[in-house]
Tab-separated table of C-alpha atoms and ligand atoms in Angstrom:
chain	number	residue	atom	x	y	z
U	1	MET	CA	36.023	74.299	-41.098
U	2	LYS	CA	33.069	76.622	-40.579
U	3	GLN	CA	29.816	74.964	-41.640
U	4	ILE	CA	27.786	76.362	-44.531
U	5	ILE	CA	24.003	76.565	-44.583
U	6	ALA	CA	22.751	77.167	-48.123
U	7	GLY	CA	19.097	77.836	-48.898
U	8	ASN	CA	17.778	76.748	-52.295
U	9	TRP	CA	14.474	78.468	-53.036
U	10	LYS	CA	14.127	76.513	-56.318
U	11	MET	CA	11.334	78.077	-58.447
U	12	ASN	CA	9.707	79.711	-55.432
U	13	ASN	CA	9.719	83.077	-53.773
U	14	CYS	CA	10.336	83.171	-50.041
U	15	ALA	CA	7.214	83.159	-47.902
U	16	GLU	CA	7.513	86.570	-46.264
U	17	GLY	CA	8.919	88.676	-49.104
U	18	ILE	CA	12.526	89.547	-49.782
U	19	GLU	CA	12.843	92.568	-47.504
U	20	ALA	CA	11.465	90.801	-44.422
U	21	TYR	CA	13.458	87.649	-45.163
U	22	ALA	CA	16.702	89.582	-45.533
U	23	LYS	CA	16.002	91.598	-42.390
U	24	ALA	CA	15.435	88.443	-40.333
U	25	LEU	CA	18.704	86.910	-41.517
U	26	ARG	CA	20.663	90.123	-41.209
U	27	HIS	CA	19.826	90.482	-37.521
U	28	ALA	CA	20.402	86.846	-36.561
U	29	PRO	CA	23.539	85.869	-34.651
U	30	LEU	CA	25.028	83.340	-37.074
U	31	ARG	CA	27.916	80.955	-36.662
U	32	ALA	CA	27.449	79.361	-40.064
U	33	GLU	CA	28.278	80.851	-43.411
U	34	MET	CA	24.900	81.454	-45.063
U	35	ILE	CA	24.234	81.379	-48.803
U	36	ILE	CA	20.785	82.093	-50.210
U	37	CYS	CA	20.023	80.842	-53.721
U	38	PRO	CA	16.896	82.483	-55.195
U	39	PRO	CA	15.636	82.225	-58.796
U	40	PHE	CA	17.567	84.401	-61.302
U	41	PRO	CA	15.267	87.473	-61.314
U	42	LEU	CA	15.465	87.720	-57.520
U	43	LEU	CA	19.277	87.730	-57.341
U	44	ALA	CA	19.682	91.469	-57.753
U	45	PRO	CA	16.858	92.491	-55.372
U	46	LEU	CA	18.046	90.019	-52.728
U	47	HIS	CA	21.603	91.259	-53.173
U	48	ALA	CA	20.373	94.793	-52.509
U	49	ALA	CA	18.348	93.678	-49.483
U	50	LEU	CA	21.377	91.860	-48.009
U	51	ALA	CA	23.891	94.632	-48.749
U	52	GLY	CA	26.331	95.147	-45.913
U	53	SER	CA	25.597	91.755	-44.334
U	54	LEU	CA	27.850	88.680	-44.370
U	55	ILE	CA	25.144	86.579	-46.032
U	56	LYS	CA	26.134	85.398	-49.474
U	57	LEU	CA	24.129	84.992	-52.624
U	58	GLY	CA	24.012	81.963	-54.894
U	59	ALA	CA	22.267	81.114	-58.157
U	60	GLN	CA	20.720	77.750	-59.041
U	61	ASP	CA	22.366	77.116	-62.418
U	62	CYS	CA	24.637	78.663	-65.030
U	63	HIS	CA	25.606	77.978	-68.638
U	64	SER	CA	28.900	76.336	-69.514
U	65	VAL	CA	30.133	79.203	-71.697
U	66	ALA	CA	30.587	82.894	-70.905
U	67	ALA	CA	28.356	84.393	-73.627
U	68	GLY	CA	26.672	83.531	-76.897
U	69	PRO	CA	23.525	82.370	-78.677
U	70	HIS	CA	21.883	80.414	-75.829
U	71	THR	CA	18.352	81.715	-75.473
U	72	GLY	CA	17.024	81.462	-71.956
U	73	ASP	CA	20.372	80.655	-70.368
U	74	VAL	CA	22.444	82.733	-67.973
U	75	ALA	CA	26.253	82.924	-67.870
U	76	ALA	CA	28.232	82.680	-64.660
U	77	THR	CA	29.802	86.071	-65.403
U	78	MET	CA	26.275	87.551	-65.264
U	79	LEU	CA	25.636	85.869	-61.937
U	80	ALA	CA	28.804	87.420	-60.564
U	81	ALA	CA	27.701	90.823	-61.868
U	82	ALA	CA	24.355	90.367	-60.067
U	83	GLY	CA	26.190	89.759	-56.794
U	84	ALA	CA	26.336	85.961	-56.661
U	85	SER	CA	29.407	84.371	-55.104
U	86	HIS	CA	28.128	80.799	-55.512
U	87	VAL	CA	26.060	78.753	-57.963
U	88	ILE	CA	24.412	75.356	-57.593
U	89	VAL	CA	25.218	73.074	-60.539
U	90	GLY	CA	24.021	69.573	-61.280
U	91	HIS	CA	21.060	69.605	-58.917
U	92	SER	CA	19.136	66.376	-59.441
U	93	GLU	CA	16.107	68.369	-60.620
U	94	ARG	CA	18.231	69.822	-63.425
U	95	ARG	CA	19.867	66.477	-64.167
U	96	THR	CA	16.331	65.064	-64.541
U	97	ASP	CA	14.339	67.976	-66.037
U	98	HIS	CA	17.080	69.090	-68.443
U	99	HIS	CA	18.930	65.808	-68.972
U	100	GLU	CA	22.174	67.273	-67.640
U	101	THR	CA	25.121	64.895	-67.826
U	102	ASN	CA	28.156	64.718	-65.554
U	103	ALA	CA	30.275	66.239	-68.336
U	104	LEU	CA	27.918	69.203	-68.652
U	105	VAL	CA	27.846	69.677	-64.884
U	106	ARG	CA	31.647	69.735	-64.840
U	107	ALA	CA	31.713	72.286	-67.696
U	108	LYS	CA	29.259	74.475	-65.790
U	109	ALA	CA	31.348	74.200	-62.630
U	110	GLU	CA	34.460	75.214	-64.570
U	111	ALA	CA	32.634	78.163	-66.151
U	112	ALA	CA	31.586	79.275	-62.681
U	113	GLN	CA	35.154	79.041	-61.397
U	114	GLN	CA	36.405	81.095	-64.357
U	115	ALA	CA	33.852	83.771	-63.468
U	116	GLY	CA	35.016	83.797	-59.850
U	117	VAL	CA	31.845	82.041	-58.669
U	118	ILE	CA	32.161	78.964	-56.438
U	119	PRO	CA	30.152	75.999	-57.761
U	120	ILE	CA	28.071	73.891	-55.383
U	121	ILE	CA	28.112	70.554	-57.212
U	122	CYS	CA	25.237	68.187	-56.384
U	123	VAL	CA	25.410	64.414	-56.418
U	124	GLY	CA	23.055	61.777	-55.072
U	125	GLU	CA	21.724	58.294	-55.625
U	126	THR	CA	18.246	57.187	-56.664
U	127	GLU	CA	16.147	55.044	-54.359
U	128	ALA	CA	16.714	52.047	-56.648
U	129	GLN	CA	20.479	52.511	-56.456
U	130	ARG	CA	20.331	52.694	-52.673
U	131	ASP	CA	18.082	49.638	-52.411
U	132	ALA	CA	20.493	47.696	-54.614
U	133	GLY	CA	23.435	48.655	-52.386
U	134	HIS	CA	24.961	50.846	-55.085
U	135	ALA	CA	24.654	54.275	-53.461
U	136	ALA	CA	28.361	54.830	-52.867
U	137	ALA	CA	29.322	53.580	-56.334
U	138	ALA	CA	26.729	55.853	-57.972
U	139	ILE	CA	28.019	58.862	-56.085
U	140	LEU	CA	31.663	58.111	-56.817
U	141	ALA	CA	30.827	57.865	-60.517
U	142	GLN	CA	29.032	61.226	-60.408
U	143	LEU	CA	31.961	62.811	-58.582
U	144	ALA	CA	34.466	61.397	-61.050
U	145	GLY	CA	32.465	62.876	-63.929
U	146	SER	CA	31.300	66.150	-62.407
U	147	LEU	CA	34.134	67.598	-60.334
U	148	PRO	CA	36.495	70.073	-61.955
U	149	ALA	CA	40.222	69.361	-61.748
U	150	THR	CA	40.856	72.278	-59.421
U	151	LEU	CA	39.351	73.914	-56.360
U	152	PRO	CA	37.373	75.792	-55.236
U	153	TYR	CA	34.132	73.869	-55.169
U	154	ILE	CA	31.575	72.710	-52.648
U	155	ILE	CA	29.958	69.273	-52.888
U	156	ALA	CA	26.326	68.727	-51.922
U	157	TYR	CA	25.304	65.127	-51.261
U	158	GLU	CA	21.567	64.958	-51.901
U	159	PRO	CA	19.943	61.499	-52.091
U	160	ILE	CA	17.321	62.021	-54.796
U	161	TRP	CA	14.682	60.084	-52.855
U	162	ALA	CA	15.153	62.383	-49.849
U	163	ILE	CA	14.570	65.662	-51.694
U	164	GLY	CA	11.228	67.216	-50.818
U	165	THR	CA	9.899	63.937	-49.435
U	166	GLY	CA	10.444	64.281	-45.685
U	167	LYS	CA	12.514	61.079	-45.857
U	168	THR	CA	16.195	61.028	-44.958
U	169	PRO	CA	18.838	58.319	-44.836
U	170	THR	CA	19.793	57.081	-41.384
U	171	LEU	CA	22.470	59.104	-39.643
U	172	ASP	CA	24.870	56.191	-40.125
U	173	ASP	CA	24.138	56.145	-43.846
U	174	ILE	CA	24.707	59.908	-44.167
U	175	ALA	CA	27.979	59.623	-42.250
U	176	ALA	CA	29.136	56.703	-44.402
U	177	ILE	CA	28.503	58.513	-47.679
U	178	HIS	CA	30.156	61.697	-46.431
U	179	ALA	CA	33.230	59.700	-45.403
U	180	THR	CA	33.305	58.107	-48.868
U	181	ILE	CA	33.046	61.528	-50.521
U	182	ARG	CA	35.758	62.948	-48.263
U	183	ASP	CA	38.104	60.132	-49.253
U	184	ALA	CA	37.422	60.839	-52.924
U	185	THR	CA	37.985	64.594	-52.849
U	186	SER	CA	40.148	67.293	-51.378
U	187	PRO	CA	40.428	67.583	-47.594
U	188	THR	CA	39.409	71.252	-47.744
U	189	SER	CA	36.203	71.310	-49.797
U	190	HIS	CA	32.949	71.537	-47.889
U	191	ILE	CA	30.595	68.564	-48.197
U	192	LEU	CA	26.986	69.596	-47.556
U	193	TYR	CA	24.097	67.222	-46.891
U	194	GLY	CA	20.782	68.013	-48.603
U	195	GLY	CA	17.388	66.296	-48.672
U	196	SER	CA	14.597	67.082	-46.200
U	197	VAL	CA	16.802	68.972	-43.745
U	198	LYS	CA	14.392	70.548	-41.247
U	199	PRO	CA	14.700	72.314	-37.882
U	200	ALA	CA	13.851	68.985	-36.177
U	201	ASN	CA	16.654	66.910	-37.741
U	202	ALA	CA	19.315	69.571	-38.340
U	203	ALA	CA	21.151	69.175	-35.031
U	204	ALA	CA	21.742	65.450	-35.506
U	205	ILE	CA	22.746	65.752	-39.180
U	206	LEU	CA	25.058	68.734	-38.681
U	207	ALA	CA	26.838	66.929	-35.828
U	208	LEU	CA	27.959	64.061	-38.096
U	209	PRO	CA	31.613	63.781	-39.111
U	210	HIS	CA	32.402	65.171	-42.586
U	211	VAL	CA	29.037	66.959	-42.753
U	212	ASN	CA	30.230	70.489	-43.372
U	213	GLY	CA	26.815	72.069	-43.679
U	214	ALA	CA	23.439	71.663	-45.339
U	215	LEU	CA	21.705	72.496	-48.604
U	216	VAL	CA	18.133	73.271	-47.628
U	217	GLY	CA	15.182	73.428	-50.020
U	218	GLY	CA	11.660	73.666	-48.599
U	219	ALA	CA	12.733	74.800	-45.143
U	220	SER	CA	14.688	77.718	-46.634
U	221	LEU	CA	11.507	79.428	-47.811
U	222	THR	CA	10.928	81.030	-44.429
U	223	ALA	CA	13.734	82.802	-42.614
U	224	ALA	CA	12.535	81.350	-39.304
U	225	ASP	CA	12.938	77.739	-40.448
U	226	LEU	CA	16.295	78.393	-42.076
U	227	LEU	CA	17.550	80.099	-38.929
U	228	ALA	CA	16.222	77.244	-36.793
U	229	ILE	CA	18.476	74.974	-38.868
U	230	ALA	CA	21.456	77.346	-38.938
U	231	ILE	CA	21.447	77.685	-35.170
U	232	HIS	CA	22.806	74.117	-35.015
U	233	ALA	CA	25.755	74.845	-37.303
U	234	THR	CA	29.245	75.105	-35.895
E	301	PGA	P1	14.480	69.810	-49.638
E	301	PGA	O1	15.370	70.169	-50.941
E	301	PGA	O2	15.208	70.409	-48.449
E	301	PGA	O3	13.169	70.498	-49.896
E	301	PGA	O4	14.396	68.353	-49.550
E	301	PGA	C1	16.784	70.101	-50.903
E	301	PGA	C2	17.330	70.432	-52.264
E	301	PGA	O5	16.814	69.946	-53.269
E	301	PGA	O6	18.318	71.197	-52.379
């Protein structure tokens, strides 16, 4: 399966401005499928800047229902209307900041599917869980609670302690968790690795079995860094 490189800008703008960022990606020879996930207000302008390219657009969250009295929230149908084909759900920052449960993450993923938007469902263990030898069990429990009954979805394995820290699990540890996730899910869904993916470690991580791409935070804020990661995708 073709690898996916997804960029998660989080609550940041890209470093060079949307037009320059989109231009750099548009002209790059890419093997990977690329998905850029900006904050909500930047979806429409980035969609316009990427028009005519193969680069896809993703959001970073959606509500679990299609419309209604939910001040400050955004429905998946609205994301689709703004040009998004994908949406990240259950990122650990949302699970922590907004107390999102597995059941809510699953409901959001299902709402995305109903809107024709593919959910990128994040799971990952804490450092304490890893140190206690419970990483795989923690992830299996999150998968059991968060995955919708049907495809399509993408899974992102993001160890919480590796996000934004510059720390990553060993290659063997990444491979082991990806194999565990593969055994627990469909043979066709992509399983992305996320957590301090950088140009310097991308080649080794993307070469691992059952690593079907990367979810990239900090290094997605400049097109040059994201492309230096994507160049290693197959
Ligand atoms: P990072 O973030 O690449 O900055 O570690 C990854 C993520 O949270 O998606």
